[in-house]
Amino acid sequence: MSLIATSLCFVLLFFTASARPSMRDSCGANAQVISEKTLTHGNKEIKFVITSCPGFAALRNTTTNPSTVRKRQISQCTDTCTAFECNTTVVQPVVTDCEELSDLLIGLSQIFAVPPQTMVHVTDGTCFYHYANLDTITYDVCSSGWGQLGQDVVNHCFTILDPVATFTAGLCLSPGISGDNFIVDSHWEVIPHLKCHLEDDFYATRVRQRRHNIELRDDIEFDNPSSDKESDSSMSSLSSLSPLSSASSIANVSSHIKLGDGMDWAGDGMVFDEDNEEEEERHSQKMQAIRRHLNFIMTNCVLEPNTIHKPSQLHLILVLYEDDDQMGRQLIFL
């Protein structure tokens, strides 16, 4: 079940940048593992870890007085986010891991007892979901509700942020009152070593196996880094880009990518063969993902000092990233 189109409710406030540290950092240096539990869903094993968090006591929205709402455990299964915080970055996460993790949590139909001032976390691949209890009473957390909130963070941050921006962390905030005081943290562990396959033989093999029919136009130009020649406004000089490329630079490069199914990427516009709003939305999301992928690839694979890659080599990188998600991760990330 894909959750990428999940609607967002009760969005009262939106912050960007690092207004708040991650819940993992806020947990504190003296955090202790209280319990661990491994569950199986389908052919996947998922590990849940509950950790005490002495650092939560210093947070401004932590409940300090005993709960007057209920003396027993509180069920947290149908909660919604009243606010979101997103941490922007130039690094591209593997978002499909979060979709899979949310699907797994929803399918588990489990309840986790999360004591006061503790945090439970779960991971699948590169995606991590944390549920932090900032209250003075134990919360019974439904895995389905937790998975949905984690995905809501992903949906919200990718919907609100500019398409060329990416993020590696986001928070779902509760009202912060007694009986309803929690934070769900979605974040990624960025794999530090990126290997870019540029061999011609490998390129030919992968192109034959490509899934999304991604092509580079024949008119793409690559200028020498030492050249003073200005590029045409409709073209983009690969050598002129840097890891801190502006949004306009990335959009310019993206204008040289075209997809099948009657769709071309033309600057900031979309061109379709038929007038279909659902198709337009689906393709729009696809192109936003392409732009983020390209930003990531340009930063990590292509931008080598004094090196000009051939178009076929850049083509290869794009195909690798877009072909098959699981295979692409195995080939690109080591």
CSV table of C-alpha atoms in Angstrom, one decimal:
chain,number,residue,atom,x,y,z
A,1,MET,CA,0.0,0.0,0.0
A,2,SER,CA,1.5,3.3,-1.1
A,3,LEU,CA,1.1,6.1,1.4
A,4,ILE,CA,2.6,8.9,-0.7
A,5,ALA,CA,-0.8,10.4,-1.4
A,6,THR,CA,-2.0,10.4,2.2
A,7,SER,CA,-3.8,13.6,3.1
A,8,LEU,CA,-2.5,15.9,5.9
A,9,CYS,CA,-4.9,17.1,8.6
A,10,PHE,CA,-4.8,19.8,11.2
A,11,VAL,CA,-1.6,21.4,10.0
A,12,LEU,CA,-1.5,24.5,12.2
A,13,LEU,CA,2.2,25.5,11.9
A,14,PHE,CA,5.2,24.8,9.7
A,15,PHE,CA,8.8,25.5,10.5
A,16,THR,CA,12.0,24.9,8.4
A,17,ALA,CA,15.6,24.6,9.3
A,18,SER,CA,17.0,23.5,12.7
A,19,ALA,CA,14.6,25.0,15.2
A,20,ARG,CA,14.7,21.9,17.3
A,21,PRO,CA,17.3,19.1,17.6
A,22,SER,CA,16.4,15.5,16.6
A,23,MET,CA,14.7,13.5,19.3
A,24,ARG,CA,17.6,11.1,19.2
A,25,ASP,CA,20.0,13.9,20.2
A,26,SER,CA,17.5,15.2,22.8
A,27,CYS,CA,17.3,11.8,24.4
A,28,GLY,CA,20.6,12.6,26.1
A,29,ALA,CA,24.1,11.1,26.4
A,30,ASN,CA,23.1,8.8,29.3
A,31,ALA,CA,20.2,7.1,27.5
A,32,GLN,CA,19.7,3.5,28.4
A,33,VAL,CA,18.1,0.7,26.4
A,34,ILE,CA,15.1,-0.6,28.4
A,35,SER,CA,13.8,-3.3,26.1
A,36,GLU,CA,14.1,-4.7,22.6
A,37,LYS,CA,11.6,-6.6,20.6
A,38,THR,CA,11.8,-8.2,17.1
A,39,LEU,CA,8.6,-8.8,15.1
A,40,THR,CA,8.1,-10.4,11.8
A,41,HIS,CA,5.7,-9.2,9.1
A,42,GLY,CA,5.8,-11.0,5.8
A,43,ASN,CA,9.4,-11.7,5.1
A,44,LYS,CA,10.7,-8.7,7.1
A,45,GLU,CA,12.1,-8.7,10.6
A,46,ILE,CA,11.6,-5.4,12.4
A,47,LYS,CA,13.4,-4.5,15.6
A,48,PHE,CA,11.8,-2.1,18.1
A,49,VAL,CA,14.0,-0.5,20.9
A,50,ILE,CA,12.7,1.4,23.9
A,51,THR,CA,15.2,3.8,25.4
A,52,SER,CA,15.1,5.9,28.6
A,53,CYS,CA,15.8,9.6,27.8
A,54,PRO,CA,17.0,11.7,30.7
A,55,GLY,CA,17.6,14.5,28.3
A,56,PHE,CA,13.8,14.9,27.8
A,57,ALA,CA,13.5,16.6,31.2
A,58,ALA,CA,15.3,19.7,29.8
A,59,LEU,CA,12.9,20.1,26.8
A,60,ARG,CA,10.6,23.1,27.1
A,61,ASN,CA,7.5,21.1,26.2
A,62,THR,CA,8.0,18.2,28.5
A,63,THR,CA,5.1,17.6,31.0
A,64,THR,CA,6.4,18.2,34.5
A,65,ASN,CA,3.2,17.8,36.6
A,66,PRO,CA,1.4,14.5,37.1
A,67,SER,CA,-1.4,13.9,34.6
A,68,THR,CA,-4.8,15.0,35.8
A,69,VAL,CA,-6.5,13.5,32.7
A,70,ARG,CA,-6.1,9.8,33.5
A,71,LYS,CA,-4.1,7.8,36.0
A,72,ARG,CA,-3.8,4.8,33.8
A,73,GLN,CA,-2.1,4.3,30.5
A,74,ILE,CA,-3.4,6.4,27.6
A,75,SER,CA,-4.1,5.0,24.2
A,76,GLN,CA,-2.4,6.8,21.3
A,77,CYS,CA,-3.8,5.3,18.1
A,78,THR,CA,-5.6,7.9,16.1
A,79,ASP,CA,-3.5,11.0,16.9
A,80,THR,CA,-2.8,13.7,14.3
A,81,CYS,CA,0.1,16.2,14.0
A,82,THR,CA,-0.7,19.7,15.0
A,83,ALA,CA,2.6,21.0,13.6
A,84,PHE,CA,5.6,19.9,11.6
A,85,GLU,CA,9.3,20.9,11.6
A,86,CYS,CA,11.5,20.0,8.6
A,87,ASN,CA,15.3,20.0,8.4
A,88,THR,CA,16.4,20.9,4.9
A,89,THR,CA,19.6,19.5,3.4
A,90,VAL,CA,21.3,18.8,0.1
A,91,VAL,CA,21.4,15.1,0.8
A,92,GLN,CA,18.8,12.8,-0.8
A,93,PRO,CA,17.3,10.1,1.4
A,94,VAL,CA,15.9,6.9,0.1
A,95,VAL,CA,12.2,7.8,0.7
A,96,THR,CA,10.8,4.5,-0.4
A,97,ASP,CA,12.3,2.9,2.8
A,98,CYS,CA,9.9,5.2,4.8
A,99,GLU,CA,6.9,4.1,2.7
A,100,GLU,CA,7.8,0.5,3.3
A,101,LEU,CA,8.4,1.1,7.0
A,102,SER,CA,5.0,2.8,7.4
A,103,ASP,CA,3.3,-0.1,5.5
A,104,LEU,CA,5.0,-2.6,7.8
A,105,LEU,CA,3.9,-0.8,11.0
A,106,ILE,CA,0.4,-0.5,9.8
A,107,GLY,CA,0.3,-4.1,8.9
A,108,LEU,CA,1.6,-5.3,12.3
A,109,SER,CA,-1.4,-4.1,14.3
A,110,GLN,CA,0.7,-4.1,17.5
A,111,ILE,CA,0.5,-1.9,20.7
A,112,PHE,CA,3.7,-0.7,22.4
A,113,ALA,CA,3.7,0.5,26.0
A,114,VAL,CA,6.0,3.6,26.0
A,115,PRO,CA,6.8,4.8,29.6
A,116,PRO,CA,7.1,8.5,30.5
A,117,GLN,CA,10.3,10.2,29.3
A,118,THR,CA,11.3,7.4,27.0
A,119,MET,CA,11.4,6.8,23.3
A,120,VAL,CA,10.7,3.8,21.0
A,121,HIS,CA,12.4,3.6,17.7
A,122,VAL,CA,12.2,1.3,14.7
A,123,THR,CA,14.1,1.1,11.4
A,124,ASP,CA,13.9,-0.5,8.0
A,125,GLY,CA,16.8,0.2,5.7
A,126,THR,CA,17.8,3.8,5.9
A,127,CYS,CA,14.6,5.2,7.5
A,128,PHE,CA,14.1,5.6,11.2
A,129,TYR,CA,10.9,6.4,13.1
A,130,HIS,CA,11.1,7.6,16.7
A,131,TYR,CA,8.1,8.0,19.0
A,132,ALA,CA,9.0,10.1,22.1
A,133,ASN,CA,6.7,10.2,25.1
A,134,LEU,CA,7.2,13.6,26.9
A,135,ASP,CA,4.4,13.0,29.4
A,136,THR,CA,4.3,11.7,33.0
A,137,ILE,CA,2.2,8.7,32.1
A,138,THR,CA,2.7,5.6,29.9
A,139,TYR,CA,1.3,5.8,26.4
A,140,ASP,CA,-0.1,2.7,24.6
A,141,VAL,CA,1.1,3.4,21.1
A,142,CYS,CA,-0.5,1.6,18.2
A,143,SER,CA,1.9,0.7,15.4
A,144,SER,CA,-0.6,1.7,12.8
A,145,GLY,CA,-1.0,5.2,14.1
A,146,TRP,CA,2.7,5.5,14.6
A,147,GLY,CA,3.4,4.4,11.0
A,148,GLN,CA,0.9,6.9,9.7
A,149,LEU,CA,2.3,9.8,11.6
A,150,GLY,CA,5.8,8.9,10.4
A,151,GLN,CA,4.6,9.0,6.9
A,152,ASP,CA,2.7,12.2,7.4
A,153,VAL,CA,6.1,13.8,8.2
A,154,VAL,CA,7.6,12.6,5.0
A,155,ASN,CA,4.6,13.7,2.9
A,156,HIS,CA,4.4,17.1,4.6
A,157,CYS,CA,8.1,18.0,4.2
A,158,PHE,CA,8.3,16.9,0.6
A,159,THR,CA,5.0,18.6,-0.3
A,160,ILE,CA,5.9,22.0,1.3
A,161,LEU,CA,9.6,22.3,0.4
A,162,ASP,CA,10.8,23.4,-3.0
A,163,PRO,CA,11.1,20.4,-5.3
A,164,VAL,CA,14.9,20.8,-5.5
A,165,ALA,CA,15.2,20.8,-1.7
A,166,THR,CA,15.4,17.6,0.3
A,167,PHE,CA,15.3,16.8,3.9
A,168,THR,CA,16.8,14.2,6.2
A,169,ALA,CA,14.7,14.8,9.3
A,170,GLY,CA,11.2,15.9,10.2
A,171,LEU,CA,9.1,16.1,13.4
A,172,CYS,CA,5.4,15.6,14.0
A,173,LEU,CA,4.4,17.7,17.0
A,174,SER,CA,1.4,17.1,19.3
A,175,PRO,CA,-0.5,19.7,21.3
A,176,GLY,CA,2.1,19.3,24.0
A,177,ILE,CA,-0.4,19.1,26.9
A,178,SER,CA,-0.9,16.6,29.6
A,179,GLY,CA,-2.4,13.4,28.1
A,180,ASP,CA,-1.3,14.4,24.6
A,181,ASN,CA,2.4,15.2,24.6
A,182,PHE,CA,4.5,13.3,22.1
A,183,ILE,CA,6.8,13.9,19.1
A,184,VAL,CA,7.3,11.5,16.2
A,185,ASP,CA,10.7,11.9,14.5
A,186,SER,CA,11.3,10.7,11.0
A,187,HIS,CA,14.9,10.7,9.8
A,188,TRP,CA,17.5,9.0,7.7
A,189,GLU,CA,21.0,7.7,8.2
A,190,VAL,CA,22.9,9.0,5.2
A,191,ILE,CA,25.2,6.4,3.8
A,192,PRO,CA,28.6,8.2,3.6
A,193,HIS,CA,30.2,6.3,0.7
A,194,LEU,CA,28.8,6.7,-2.7
A,195,LYS,CA,30.2,4.7,-5.6
A,196,CYS,CA,29.3,5.9,-9.1
A,197,HIS,CA,29.6,3.3,-11.9
A,198,LEU,CA,30.8,5.0,-15.1
A,199,GLU,CA,32.2,2.0,-17.0
A,200,ASP,CA,30.9,1.8,-20.6
A,201,ASP,CA,30.1,-1.9,-20.5
A,202,PHE,CA,28.2,-1.5,-17.3
A,203,TYR,CA,26.4,1.5,-18.9
A,204,ALA,CA,25.2,-0.5,-21.9
A,205,THR,CA,23.9,-3.3,-19.7
A,206,ARG,CA,21.9,-1.0,-17.4
A,207,VAL,CA,20.4,0.9,-20.3
A,208,ARG,CA,18.9,-2.2,-21.8
A,209,GLN,CA,17.4,-3.0,-18.4
A,210,ARG,CA,16.1,0.5,-17.7
A,211,ARG,CA,12.5,0.8,-16.4
A,212,HIS,CA,11.5,4.4,-16.7
A,213,ASN,CA,12.9,5.2,-20.1
A,214,ILE,CA,15.0,8.1,-18.9
A,215,GLU,CA,17.1,9.7,-21.6
A,216,LEU,CA,19.4,12.7,-22.1
A,217,ARG,CA,18.7,14.9,-25.1
A,218,ASP,CA,21.3,14.8,-27.8
A,219,ASP,CA,21.8,18.6,-27.6
A,220,ILE,CA,23.3,18.6,-24.1
A,221,GLU,CA,26.6,20.5,-23.9
A,222,PHE,CA,29.5,20.2,-21.5
A,223,ASP,CA,31.8,23.2,-21.3
A,224,ASN,CA,35.4,23.0,-20.2
A,225,PRO,CA,35.8,24.2,-16.6
A,226,SER,CA,38.6,26.6,-17.6
A,227,SER,CA,36.6,28.0,-20.5
A,228,ASP,CA,35.2,31.6,-20.3
A,229,LYS,CA,32.5,30.8,-22.8
A,230,GLU,CA,29.0,31.5,-21.5
A,231,SER,CA,26.5,28.7,-21.9
A,232,ASP,CA,23.3,29.3,-23.7
A,233,SER,CA,20.4,30.0,-21.4
A,234,SER,CA,18.6,26.8,-22.5
A,235,MET,CA,21.7,24.7,-21.8
A,236,SER,CA,23.5,24.0,-18.6
A,237,SER,CA,27.3,23.6,-18.2
A,238,LEU,CA,28.0,20.6,-16.0
A,239,SER,CA,31.4,22.0,-15.1
A,240,SER,CA,29.8,25.2,-13.8
A,241,LEU,CA,27.9,23.4,-11.1
A,242,SER,CA,29.1,23.0,-7.6
A,243,PRO,CA,27.9,21.1,-4.5
A,244,LEU,CA,26.1,24.3,-3.5
A,245,SER,CA,24.3,24.7,-6.9
A,246,SER,CA,21.4,27.0,-6.8
A,247,ALA,CA,17.8,25.9,-7.4
A,248,SER,CA,17.9,27.6,-10.8
A,249,SER,CA,21.0,25.7,-11.8
A,250,ILE,CA,19.5,22.4,-10.9
A,251,ALA,CA,16.3,23.2,-12.7
A,252,ASN,CA,18.4,24.1,-15.8
A,253,VAL,CA,20.0,20.7,-15.8
A,254,SER,CA,16.7,19.0,-15.3
A,255,SER,CA,15.4,20.7,-18.4
A,256,HIS,CA,17.6,18.3,-20.4
A,257,ILE,CA,15.8,15.2,-19.1
A,258,LYS,CA,12.8,13.7,-20.7
A,259,LEU,CA,10.6,10.8,-19.8
A,260,GLY,CA,8.4,8.4,-21.7
A,261,ASP,CA,4.6,8.4,-21.6
A,262,GLY,CA,4.3,11.6,-23.5
A,263,MET,CA,6.0,13.8,-20.9
A,264,ASP,CA,8.9,16.1,-21.1
A,265,TRP,CA,10.5,18.2,-18.4
A,266,ALA,CA,10.7,21.8,-19.7
A,267,GLY,CA,12.2,24.1,-17.1
A,268,ASP,CA,9.5,24.6,-14.5
A,269,GLY,CA,6.6,23.4,-16.7
A,270,MET,CA,5.1,20.1,-17.6
A,271,VAL,CA,3.9,19.0,-21.1
A,272,PHE,CA,1.3,16.1,-21.4
A,273,ASP,CA,-0.5,14.4,-24.3
A,274,GLU,CA,-3.8,14.4,-22.5
A,275,ASP,CA,-5.6,16.7,-20.1
A,276,ASN,CA,-5.8,14.5,-17.0
A,277,GLU,CA,-5.4,16.0,-13.5
A,278,GLU,CA,-4.6,12.7,-11.9
A,279,GLU,CA,-1.9,12.0,-14.5
A,280,GLU,CA,-0.6,15.6,-14.1
A,281,GLU,CA,-0.3,15.2,-10.4
A,282,ARG,CA,1.4,11.8,-10.7
A,283,HIS,CA,3.9,13.1,-13.2
A,284,SER,CA,4.5,16.2,-11.2
A,285,GLN,CA,5.5,14.1,-8.2
A,286,LYS,CA,7.7,12.0,-10.4
A,287,MET,CA,9.5,15.0,-11.8
A,288,GLN,CA,10.0,16.5,-8.3
A,289,ALA,CA,11.7,13.2,-7.4
A,290,ILE,CA,13.8,13.4,-10.5
A,291,ARG,CA,15.0,16.9,-9.6
A,292,ARG,CA,16.0,15.8,-6.1
A,293,HIS,CA,17.8,12.7,-7.5
A,294,LEU,CA,19.6,14.9,-10.0
A,295,ASN,CA,20.7,17.3,-7.3
A,296,PHE,CA,22.0,14.4,-5.2
A,297,ILE,CA,23.8,12.8,-8.2
A,298,MET,CA,25.4,16.0,-9.3
A,299,THR,CA,26.7,16.7,-5.8
A,300,ASN,CA,28.0,13.2,-5.1
A,301,CYS,CA,28.9,11.6,-8.5
A,302,VAL,CA,29.5,14.1,-11.2
A,303,LEU,CA,31.3,17.0,-9.6
A,304,GLU,CA,34.9,15.8,-9.7
A,305,PRO,CA,37.5,18.5,-10.0
A,306,ASN,CA,38.9,19.0,-13.5
A,307,THR,CA,36.8,16.2,-14.9
A,308,ILE,CA,34.3,16.4,-17.7
A,309,HIS,CA,32.0,13.3,-17.9
A,310,LYS,CA,30.5,12.2,-21.2
A,311,PRO,CA,26.7,12.5,-21.6
A,312,SER,CA,26.5,8.7,-21.6
A,313,GLN,CA,28.1,8.6,-18.2
A,314,LEU,CA,25.6,11.0,-16.7
A,315,HIS,CA,22.9,9.0,-18.4
A,316,LEU,CA,24.2,5.9,-16.6
A,317,ILE,CA,23.9,7.5,-13.2
A,318,LEU,CA,20.4,8.6,-13.8
A,319,VAL,CA,19.3,5.2,-15.0
A,320,LEU,CA,21.0,3.5,-12.0
A,321,TYR,CA,19.1,5.7,-9.6
A,322,GLU,CA,15.7,5.4,-11.3
A,323,ASP,CA,15.6,1.8,-12.6
A,324,ASP,CA,14.8,-0.4,-9.7
A,325,ASP,CA,14.8,1.0,-6.2
A,326,GLN,CA,16.3,-2.0,-4.4
A,327,MET,CA,18.8,-2.8,-7.1
A,328,GLY,CA,19.7,0.8,-7.4
A,329,ARG,CA,20.6,1.0,-3.7
A,330,GLN,CA,22.8,-2.1,-4.0
A,331,LEU,CA,24.6,-0.7,-7.0
A,332,ILE,CA,25.1,2.8,-5.9
A,333,PHE,CA,25.6,2.7,-2.2
A,334,LEU,CA,28.4,0.6,-0.7
